[in-house]
PDB file of C-alpha atoms in Angstrom:
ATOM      1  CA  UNK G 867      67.705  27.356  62.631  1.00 89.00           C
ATOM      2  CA  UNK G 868      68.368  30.262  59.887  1.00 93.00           C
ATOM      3  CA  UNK G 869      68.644  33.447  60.583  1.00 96.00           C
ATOM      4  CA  UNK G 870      67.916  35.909  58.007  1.00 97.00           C
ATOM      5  CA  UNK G 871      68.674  40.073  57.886  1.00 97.00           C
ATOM      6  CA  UNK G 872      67.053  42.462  56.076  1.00 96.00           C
ATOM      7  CA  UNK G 873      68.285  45.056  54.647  1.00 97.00           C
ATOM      8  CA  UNK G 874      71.918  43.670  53.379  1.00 97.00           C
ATOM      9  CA  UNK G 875      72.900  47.486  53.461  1.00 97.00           C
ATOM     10  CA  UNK G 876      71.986  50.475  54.166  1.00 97.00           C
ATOM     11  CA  UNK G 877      73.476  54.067  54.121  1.00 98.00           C
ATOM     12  CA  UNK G 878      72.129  56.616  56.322  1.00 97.00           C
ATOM     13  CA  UNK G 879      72.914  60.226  57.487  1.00 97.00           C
ATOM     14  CA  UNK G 880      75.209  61.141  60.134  1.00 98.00           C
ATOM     15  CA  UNK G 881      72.405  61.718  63.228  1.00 97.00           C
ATOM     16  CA  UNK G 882      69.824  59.798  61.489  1.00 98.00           C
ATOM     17  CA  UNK G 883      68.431  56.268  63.014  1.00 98.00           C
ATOM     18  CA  UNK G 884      69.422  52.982  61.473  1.00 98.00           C
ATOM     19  CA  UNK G 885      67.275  49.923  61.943  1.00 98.00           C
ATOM     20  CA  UNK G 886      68.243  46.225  61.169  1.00 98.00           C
ATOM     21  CA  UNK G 887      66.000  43.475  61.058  1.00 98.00           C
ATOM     22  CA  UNK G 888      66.905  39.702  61.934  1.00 98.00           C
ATOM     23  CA  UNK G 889      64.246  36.786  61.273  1.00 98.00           C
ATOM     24  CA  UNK G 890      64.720  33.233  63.022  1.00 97.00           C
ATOM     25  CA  UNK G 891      63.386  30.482  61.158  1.00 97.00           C
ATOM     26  CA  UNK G 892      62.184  28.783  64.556  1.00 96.00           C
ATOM     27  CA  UNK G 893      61.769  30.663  67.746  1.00 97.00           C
ATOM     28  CA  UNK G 894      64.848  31.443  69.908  1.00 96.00           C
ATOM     29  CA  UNK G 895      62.802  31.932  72.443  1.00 96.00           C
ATOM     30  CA  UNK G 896      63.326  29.200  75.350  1.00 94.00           C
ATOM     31  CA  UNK G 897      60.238  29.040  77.619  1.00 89.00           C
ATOM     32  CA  UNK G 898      61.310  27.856  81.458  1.00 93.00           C
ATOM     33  CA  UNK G 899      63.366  31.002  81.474  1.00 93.00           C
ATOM     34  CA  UNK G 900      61.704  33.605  78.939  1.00 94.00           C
ATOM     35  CA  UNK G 901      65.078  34.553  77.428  1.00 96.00           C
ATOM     36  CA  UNK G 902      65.762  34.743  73.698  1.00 97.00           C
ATOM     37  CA  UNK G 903      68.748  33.193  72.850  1.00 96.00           C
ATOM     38  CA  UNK G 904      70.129  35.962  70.036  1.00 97.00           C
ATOM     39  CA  UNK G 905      72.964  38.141  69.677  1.00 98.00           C
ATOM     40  CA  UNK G 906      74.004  41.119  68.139  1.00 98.00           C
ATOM     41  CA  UNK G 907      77.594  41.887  66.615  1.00 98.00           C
ATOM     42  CA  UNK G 908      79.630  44.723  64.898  1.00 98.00           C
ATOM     43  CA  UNK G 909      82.234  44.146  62.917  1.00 96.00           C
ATOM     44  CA  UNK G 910      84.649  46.498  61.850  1.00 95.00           C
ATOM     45  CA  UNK G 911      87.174  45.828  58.976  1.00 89.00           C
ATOM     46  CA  UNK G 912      90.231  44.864  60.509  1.00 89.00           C
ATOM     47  CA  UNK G 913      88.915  44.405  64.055  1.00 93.00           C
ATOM     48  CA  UNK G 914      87.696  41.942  66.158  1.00 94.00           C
ATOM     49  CA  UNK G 915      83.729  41.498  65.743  1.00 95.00           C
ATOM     50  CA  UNK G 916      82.107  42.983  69.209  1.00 97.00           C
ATOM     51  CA  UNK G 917      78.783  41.541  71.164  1.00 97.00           C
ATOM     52  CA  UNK G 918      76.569  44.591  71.478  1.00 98.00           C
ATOM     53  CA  UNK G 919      73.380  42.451  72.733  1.00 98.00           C
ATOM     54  CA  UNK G 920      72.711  38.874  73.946  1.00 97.00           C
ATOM     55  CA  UNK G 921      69.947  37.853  75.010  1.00 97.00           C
ATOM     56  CA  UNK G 922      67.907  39.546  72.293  1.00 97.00           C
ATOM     57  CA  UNK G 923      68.323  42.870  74.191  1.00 98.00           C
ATOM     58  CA  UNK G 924      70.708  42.465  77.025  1.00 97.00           C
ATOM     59  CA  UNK G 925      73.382  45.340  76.377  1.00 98.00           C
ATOM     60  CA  UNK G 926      77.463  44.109  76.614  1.00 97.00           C
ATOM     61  CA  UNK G 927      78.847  46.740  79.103  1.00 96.00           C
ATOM     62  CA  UNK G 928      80.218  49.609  77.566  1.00 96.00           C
ATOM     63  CA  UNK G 929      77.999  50.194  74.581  1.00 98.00           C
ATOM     64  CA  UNK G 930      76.665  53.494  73.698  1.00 97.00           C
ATOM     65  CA  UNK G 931      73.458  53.787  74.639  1.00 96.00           C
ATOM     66  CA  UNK G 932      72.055  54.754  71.164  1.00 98.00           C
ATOM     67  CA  UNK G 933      72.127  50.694  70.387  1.00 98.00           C
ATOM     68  CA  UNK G 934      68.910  49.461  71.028  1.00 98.00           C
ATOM     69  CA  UNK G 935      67.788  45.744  70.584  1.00 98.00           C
ATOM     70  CA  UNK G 936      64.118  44.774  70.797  1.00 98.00           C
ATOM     71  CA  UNK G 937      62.250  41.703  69.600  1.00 98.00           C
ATOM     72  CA  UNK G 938      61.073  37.622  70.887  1.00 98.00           C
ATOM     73  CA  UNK G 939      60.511  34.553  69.279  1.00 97.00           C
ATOM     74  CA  UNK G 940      61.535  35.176  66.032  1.00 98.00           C
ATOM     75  CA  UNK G 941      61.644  38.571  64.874  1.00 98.00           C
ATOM     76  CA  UNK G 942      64.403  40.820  66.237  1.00 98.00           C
ATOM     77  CA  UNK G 943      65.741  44.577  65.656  1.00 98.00           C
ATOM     78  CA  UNK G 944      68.625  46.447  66.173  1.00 98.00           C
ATOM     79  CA  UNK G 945      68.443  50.202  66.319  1.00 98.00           C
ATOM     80  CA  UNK G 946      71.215  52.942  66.306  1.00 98.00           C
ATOM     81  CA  UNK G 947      68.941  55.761  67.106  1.00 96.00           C
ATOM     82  CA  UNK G 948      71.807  58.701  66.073  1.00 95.00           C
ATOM     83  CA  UNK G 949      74.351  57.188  63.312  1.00 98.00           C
ATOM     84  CA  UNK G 950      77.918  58.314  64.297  1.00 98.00           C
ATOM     85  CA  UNK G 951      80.650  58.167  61.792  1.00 97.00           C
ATOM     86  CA  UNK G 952      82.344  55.133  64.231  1.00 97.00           C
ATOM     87  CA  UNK G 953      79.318  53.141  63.715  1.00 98.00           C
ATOM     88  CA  UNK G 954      80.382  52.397  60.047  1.00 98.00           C
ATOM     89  CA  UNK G 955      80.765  48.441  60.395  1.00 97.00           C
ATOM     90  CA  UNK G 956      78.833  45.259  59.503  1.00 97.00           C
ATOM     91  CA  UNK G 957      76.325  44.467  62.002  1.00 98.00           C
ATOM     92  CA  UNK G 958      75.567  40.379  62.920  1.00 98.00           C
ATOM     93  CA  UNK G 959      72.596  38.395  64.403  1.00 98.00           C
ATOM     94  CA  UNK G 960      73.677  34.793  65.983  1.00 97.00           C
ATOM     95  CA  UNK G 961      71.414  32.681  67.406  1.00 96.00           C
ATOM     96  CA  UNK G 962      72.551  30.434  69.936  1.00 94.00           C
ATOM     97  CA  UNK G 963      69.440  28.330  71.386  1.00 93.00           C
ATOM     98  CA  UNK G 964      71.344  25.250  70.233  1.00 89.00           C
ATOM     99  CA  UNK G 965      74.755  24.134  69.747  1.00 88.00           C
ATOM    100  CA  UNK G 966      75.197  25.030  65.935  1.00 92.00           C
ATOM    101  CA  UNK G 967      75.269  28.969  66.052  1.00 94.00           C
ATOM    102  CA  UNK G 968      74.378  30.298  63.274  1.00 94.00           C
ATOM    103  CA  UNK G 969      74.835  33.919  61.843  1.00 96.00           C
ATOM    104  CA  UNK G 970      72.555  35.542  59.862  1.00 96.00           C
ATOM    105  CA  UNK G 971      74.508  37.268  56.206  1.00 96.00           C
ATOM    106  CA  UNK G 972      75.399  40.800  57.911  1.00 97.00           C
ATOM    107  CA  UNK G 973      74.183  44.536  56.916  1.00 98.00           C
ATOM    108  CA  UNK G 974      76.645  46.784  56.290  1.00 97.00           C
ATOM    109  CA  UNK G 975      76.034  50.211  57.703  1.00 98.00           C
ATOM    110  CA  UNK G 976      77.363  53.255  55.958  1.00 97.00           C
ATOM    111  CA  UNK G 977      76.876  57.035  55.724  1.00 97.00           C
ATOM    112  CA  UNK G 978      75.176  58.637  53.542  1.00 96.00           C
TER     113      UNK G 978
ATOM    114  CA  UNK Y 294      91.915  41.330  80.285  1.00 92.00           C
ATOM    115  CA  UNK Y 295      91.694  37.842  77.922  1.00 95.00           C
ATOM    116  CA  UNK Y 296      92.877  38.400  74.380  1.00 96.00           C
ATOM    117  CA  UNK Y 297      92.645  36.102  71.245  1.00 97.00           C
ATOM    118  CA  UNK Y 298      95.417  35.763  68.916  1.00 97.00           C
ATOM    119  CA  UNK Y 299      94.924  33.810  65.614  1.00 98.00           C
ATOM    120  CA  UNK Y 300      98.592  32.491  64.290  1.00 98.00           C
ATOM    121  CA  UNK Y 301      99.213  29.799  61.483  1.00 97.00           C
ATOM    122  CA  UNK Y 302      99.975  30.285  57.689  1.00 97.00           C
ATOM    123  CA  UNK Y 303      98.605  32.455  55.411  1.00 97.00           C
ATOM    124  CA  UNK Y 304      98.815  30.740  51.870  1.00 98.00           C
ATOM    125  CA  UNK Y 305      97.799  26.776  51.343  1.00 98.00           C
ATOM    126  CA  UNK Y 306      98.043  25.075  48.520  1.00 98.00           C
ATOM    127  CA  UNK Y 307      94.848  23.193  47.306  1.00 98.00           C
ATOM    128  CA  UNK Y 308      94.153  19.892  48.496  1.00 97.00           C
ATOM    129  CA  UNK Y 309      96.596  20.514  51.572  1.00 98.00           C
ATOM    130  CA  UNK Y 310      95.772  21.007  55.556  1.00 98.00           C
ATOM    131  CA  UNK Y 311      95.087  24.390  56.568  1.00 98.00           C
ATOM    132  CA  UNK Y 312      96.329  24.407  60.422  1.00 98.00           C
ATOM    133  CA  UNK Y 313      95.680  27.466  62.786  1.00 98.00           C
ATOM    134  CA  UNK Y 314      96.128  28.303  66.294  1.00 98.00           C
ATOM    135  CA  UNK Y 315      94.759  30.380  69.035  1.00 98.00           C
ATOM    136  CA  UNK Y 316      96.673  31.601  71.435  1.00 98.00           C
ATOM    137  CA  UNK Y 317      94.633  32.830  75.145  1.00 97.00           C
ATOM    138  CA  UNK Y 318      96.562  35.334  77.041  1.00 97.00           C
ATOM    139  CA  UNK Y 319      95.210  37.085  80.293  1.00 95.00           C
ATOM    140  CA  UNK Y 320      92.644  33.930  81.373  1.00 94.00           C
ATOM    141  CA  UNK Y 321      92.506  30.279  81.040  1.00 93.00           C
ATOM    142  CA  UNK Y 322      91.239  28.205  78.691  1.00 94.00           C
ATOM    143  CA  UNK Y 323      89.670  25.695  81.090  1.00 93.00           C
ATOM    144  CA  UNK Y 324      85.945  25.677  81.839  1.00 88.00           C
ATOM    145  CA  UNK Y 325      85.467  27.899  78.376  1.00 93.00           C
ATOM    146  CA  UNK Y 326      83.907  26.748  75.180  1.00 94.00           C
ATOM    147  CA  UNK Y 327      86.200  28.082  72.200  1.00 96.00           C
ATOM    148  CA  UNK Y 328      85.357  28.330  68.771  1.00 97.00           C
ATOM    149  CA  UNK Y 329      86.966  29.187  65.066  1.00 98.00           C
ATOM    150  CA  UNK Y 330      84.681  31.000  62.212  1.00 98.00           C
ATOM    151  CA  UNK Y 331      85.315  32.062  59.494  1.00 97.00           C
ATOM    152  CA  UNK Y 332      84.035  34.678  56.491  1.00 95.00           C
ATOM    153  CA  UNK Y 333      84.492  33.590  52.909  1.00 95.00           C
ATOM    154  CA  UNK Y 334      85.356  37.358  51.256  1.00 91.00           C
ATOM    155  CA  UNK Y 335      81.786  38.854  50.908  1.00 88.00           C
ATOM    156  CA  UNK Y 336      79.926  36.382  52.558  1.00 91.00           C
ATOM    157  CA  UNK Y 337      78.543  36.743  56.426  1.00 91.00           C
ATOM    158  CA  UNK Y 338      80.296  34.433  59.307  1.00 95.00           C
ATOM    159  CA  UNK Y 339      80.399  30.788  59.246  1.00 96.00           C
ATOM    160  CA  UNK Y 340      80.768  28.730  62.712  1.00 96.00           C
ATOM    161  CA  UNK Y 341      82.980  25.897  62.079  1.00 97.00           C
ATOM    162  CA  UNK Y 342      83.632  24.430  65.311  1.00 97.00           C
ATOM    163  CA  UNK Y 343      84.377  24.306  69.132  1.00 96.00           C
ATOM    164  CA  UNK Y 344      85.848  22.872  72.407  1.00 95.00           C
ATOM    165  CA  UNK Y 345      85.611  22.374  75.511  1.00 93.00           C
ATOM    166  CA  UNK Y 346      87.808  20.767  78.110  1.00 88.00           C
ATOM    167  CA  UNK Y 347      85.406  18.663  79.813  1.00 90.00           C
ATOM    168  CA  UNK Y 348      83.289  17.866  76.541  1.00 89.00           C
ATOM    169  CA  UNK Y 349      83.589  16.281  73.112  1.00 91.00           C
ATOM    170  CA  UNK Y 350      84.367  18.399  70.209  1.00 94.00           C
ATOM    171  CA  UNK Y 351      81.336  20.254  68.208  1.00 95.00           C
ATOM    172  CA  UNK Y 352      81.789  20.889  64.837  1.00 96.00           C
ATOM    173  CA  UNK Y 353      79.402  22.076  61.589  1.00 96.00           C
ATOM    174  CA  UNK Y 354      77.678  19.791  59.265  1.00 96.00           C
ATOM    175  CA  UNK Y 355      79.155  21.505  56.265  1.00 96.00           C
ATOM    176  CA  UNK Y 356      82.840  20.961  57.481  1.00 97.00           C
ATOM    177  CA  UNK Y 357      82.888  18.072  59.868  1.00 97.00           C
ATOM    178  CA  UNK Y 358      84.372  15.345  57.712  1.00 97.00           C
ATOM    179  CA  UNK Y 359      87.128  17.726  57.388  1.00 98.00           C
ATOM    180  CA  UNK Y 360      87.560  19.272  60.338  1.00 98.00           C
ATOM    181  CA  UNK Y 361      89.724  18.733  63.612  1.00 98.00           C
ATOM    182  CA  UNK Y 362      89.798  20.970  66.493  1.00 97.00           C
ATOM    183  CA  UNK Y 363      91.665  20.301  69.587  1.00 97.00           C
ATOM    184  CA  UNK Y 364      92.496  22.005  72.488  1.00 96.00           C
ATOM    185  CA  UNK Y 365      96.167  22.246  74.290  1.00 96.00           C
ATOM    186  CA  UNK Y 366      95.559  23.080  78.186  1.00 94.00           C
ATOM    187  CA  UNK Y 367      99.322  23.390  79.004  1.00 95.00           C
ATOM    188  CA  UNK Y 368     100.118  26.400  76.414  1.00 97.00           C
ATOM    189  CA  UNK Y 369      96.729  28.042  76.768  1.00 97.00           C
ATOM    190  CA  UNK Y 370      95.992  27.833  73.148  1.00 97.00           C
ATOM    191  CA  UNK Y 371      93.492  25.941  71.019  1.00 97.00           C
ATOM    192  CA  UNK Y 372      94.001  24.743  67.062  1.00 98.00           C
ATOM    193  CA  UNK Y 373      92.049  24.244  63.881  1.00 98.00           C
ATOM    194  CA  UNK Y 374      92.900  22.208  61.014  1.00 98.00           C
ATOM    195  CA  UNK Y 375      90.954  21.555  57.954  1.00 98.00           C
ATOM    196  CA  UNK Y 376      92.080  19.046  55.604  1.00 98.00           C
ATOM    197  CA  UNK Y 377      91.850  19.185  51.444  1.00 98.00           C
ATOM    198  CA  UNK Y 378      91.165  22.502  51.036  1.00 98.00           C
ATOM    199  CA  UNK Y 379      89.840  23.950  47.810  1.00 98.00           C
ATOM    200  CA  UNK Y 380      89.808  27.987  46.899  1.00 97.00           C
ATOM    201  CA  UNK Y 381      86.425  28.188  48.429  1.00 97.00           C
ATOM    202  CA  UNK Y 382      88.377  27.922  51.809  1.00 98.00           C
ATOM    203  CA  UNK Y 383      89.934  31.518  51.405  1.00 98.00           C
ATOM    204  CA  UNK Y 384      88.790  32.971  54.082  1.00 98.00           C
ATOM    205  CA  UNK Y 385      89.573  35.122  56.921  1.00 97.00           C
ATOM    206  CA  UNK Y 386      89.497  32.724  60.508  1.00 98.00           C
ATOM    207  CA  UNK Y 387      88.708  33.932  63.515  1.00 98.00           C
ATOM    208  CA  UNK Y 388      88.891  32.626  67.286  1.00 98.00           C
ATOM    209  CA  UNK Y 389      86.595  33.230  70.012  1.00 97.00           C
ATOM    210  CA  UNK Y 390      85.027  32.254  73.257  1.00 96.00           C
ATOM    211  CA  UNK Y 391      81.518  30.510  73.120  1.00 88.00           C
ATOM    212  CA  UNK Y 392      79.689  28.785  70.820  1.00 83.00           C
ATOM    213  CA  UNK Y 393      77.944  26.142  73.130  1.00 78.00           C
ATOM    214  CA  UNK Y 394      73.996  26.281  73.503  1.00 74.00           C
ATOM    215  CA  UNK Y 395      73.182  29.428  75.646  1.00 80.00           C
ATOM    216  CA  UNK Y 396      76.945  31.283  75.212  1.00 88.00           C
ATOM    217  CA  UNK Y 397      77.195  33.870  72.400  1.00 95.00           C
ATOM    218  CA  UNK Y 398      80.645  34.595  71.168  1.00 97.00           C
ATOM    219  CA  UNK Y 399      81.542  37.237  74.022  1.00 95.00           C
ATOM    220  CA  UNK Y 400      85.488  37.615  72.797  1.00 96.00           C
ATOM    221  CA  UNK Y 401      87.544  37.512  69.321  1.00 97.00           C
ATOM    222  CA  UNK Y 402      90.426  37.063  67.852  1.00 96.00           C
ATOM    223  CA  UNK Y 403      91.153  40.029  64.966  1.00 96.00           C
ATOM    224  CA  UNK Y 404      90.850  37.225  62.572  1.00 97.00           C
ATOM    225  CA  UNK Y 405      93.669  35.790  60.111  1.00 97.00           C
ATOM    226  CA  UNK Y 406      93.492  35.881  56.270  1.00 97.00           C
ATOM    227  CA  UNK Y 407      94.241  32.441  54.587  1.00 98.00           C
ATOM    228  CA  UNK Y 408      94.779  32.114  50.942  1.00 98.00           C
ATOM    229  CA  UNK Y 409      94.162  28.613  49.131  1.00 98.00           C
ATOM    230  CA  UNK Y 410      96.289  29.232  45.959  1.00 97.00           C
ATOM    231  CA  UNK Y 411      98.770  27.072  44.417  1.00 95.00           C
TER     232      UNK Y 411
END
């Protein structure tokens, strides 16, 4: 399965929303239990990469409610719905419906 | 609360055996599946392998004939070493938990740089 990101970067205002789009090549959707098997990471230089989502929209405890994560099957979007300067970082998709994850190539988030 | 800790050295010499290790403090390492992963400078992240306890080893297509992960119960750590490296193994390597079907990556190391240079 590949896993694909659009845009590679973007820069956006302080306030503003930022939307990231991830593309499976195959659904990560897994029928018997209706759960899409995708997560969402931020990286930050120098830091640990963090789980924001799994389970397409399932949000990791402790993150801001101005991450949203939306999508099925194979298209998927992430959503920062007021850019703060913290949110600077390099945001992941992962798939993990089988065992060879795979990442899609990151979009760098920045402020314009 | 668990915390990764990537350890190992940071310059290899081409066609030598990069060797890392991953040290689990605050949990166990039983019952987990543990993965390394790395990111080539300016590229995204790459899952190279993981372990279980209970399981064989799991490793990627691109790296498996040079690849070895193994797991050490009794210090609570897990290793990676990758054999004949070239300069397109600079990279920086990161641990974390997951990596099976139907487990994301829900903790990480900070990641440590390796240089292939002679």
């Amino acid at each position: 399965i590949v896993v694909t990101q659009s845009p590679d970067s973007l820069a956006v205002s302080l306030g503003e929303r930022a939307t990231i789009n991830c593309k499976s090549s195959r659904s990560v959707l897994f029928n018997p239990n209706n759960l899409n098997y995708l997560a969402w990471y931020q990286h930050k230089p120098g830091q640990a990469p963090k789980v924001l989502f799994y389970w397409g929209s399932t949000r990791e405890s402790g993150v801001p409610d101005r991450f949203s994560a939306s999508g099925s099957g194979t298209d998927f979007t992430l959503t920062i719905t007021s850019l703060q300067a913290e949110d600077v970082a390099v945001y992941y998709c992962q798939q993990y419906l089988n065992s060879l994850p795979k990442f899609g190539q990151g979009t760098r988030v920045e402020i314009k | 609360q668990v915390q990764l800790q990537e350890s190992g050295p940071r310059l290899v010499k081409p066609s030598g055996t990069l060797s890392l290790t991953c040290t689990v403090s605050g949990g166990s390492v039983n019952t987990y599946y543990w993965s390394w992963i790395r990111q080539v400078p300016g590229q995204g992240l790459e899952w190279i392998a993981y372990i279980h306890d209970t399981e064989p080893a799991n490793y990627s297509p691109s790296l498996r004939s040079r690849v070895t992960i193994s797991l050490d119960t009794s210090k609570n750590q897990f290793s990676l070493s990758l054999a004949s490296v070239t300069t397109a193994d600079t990279a920086t390597y990161f641990c974390a938990r997951g990596g099976t079907s139907s487990k994301w990556f829900d903790l990480w190391g900070r990641g440590t740089p390796v240089t292939v240079s002679s």
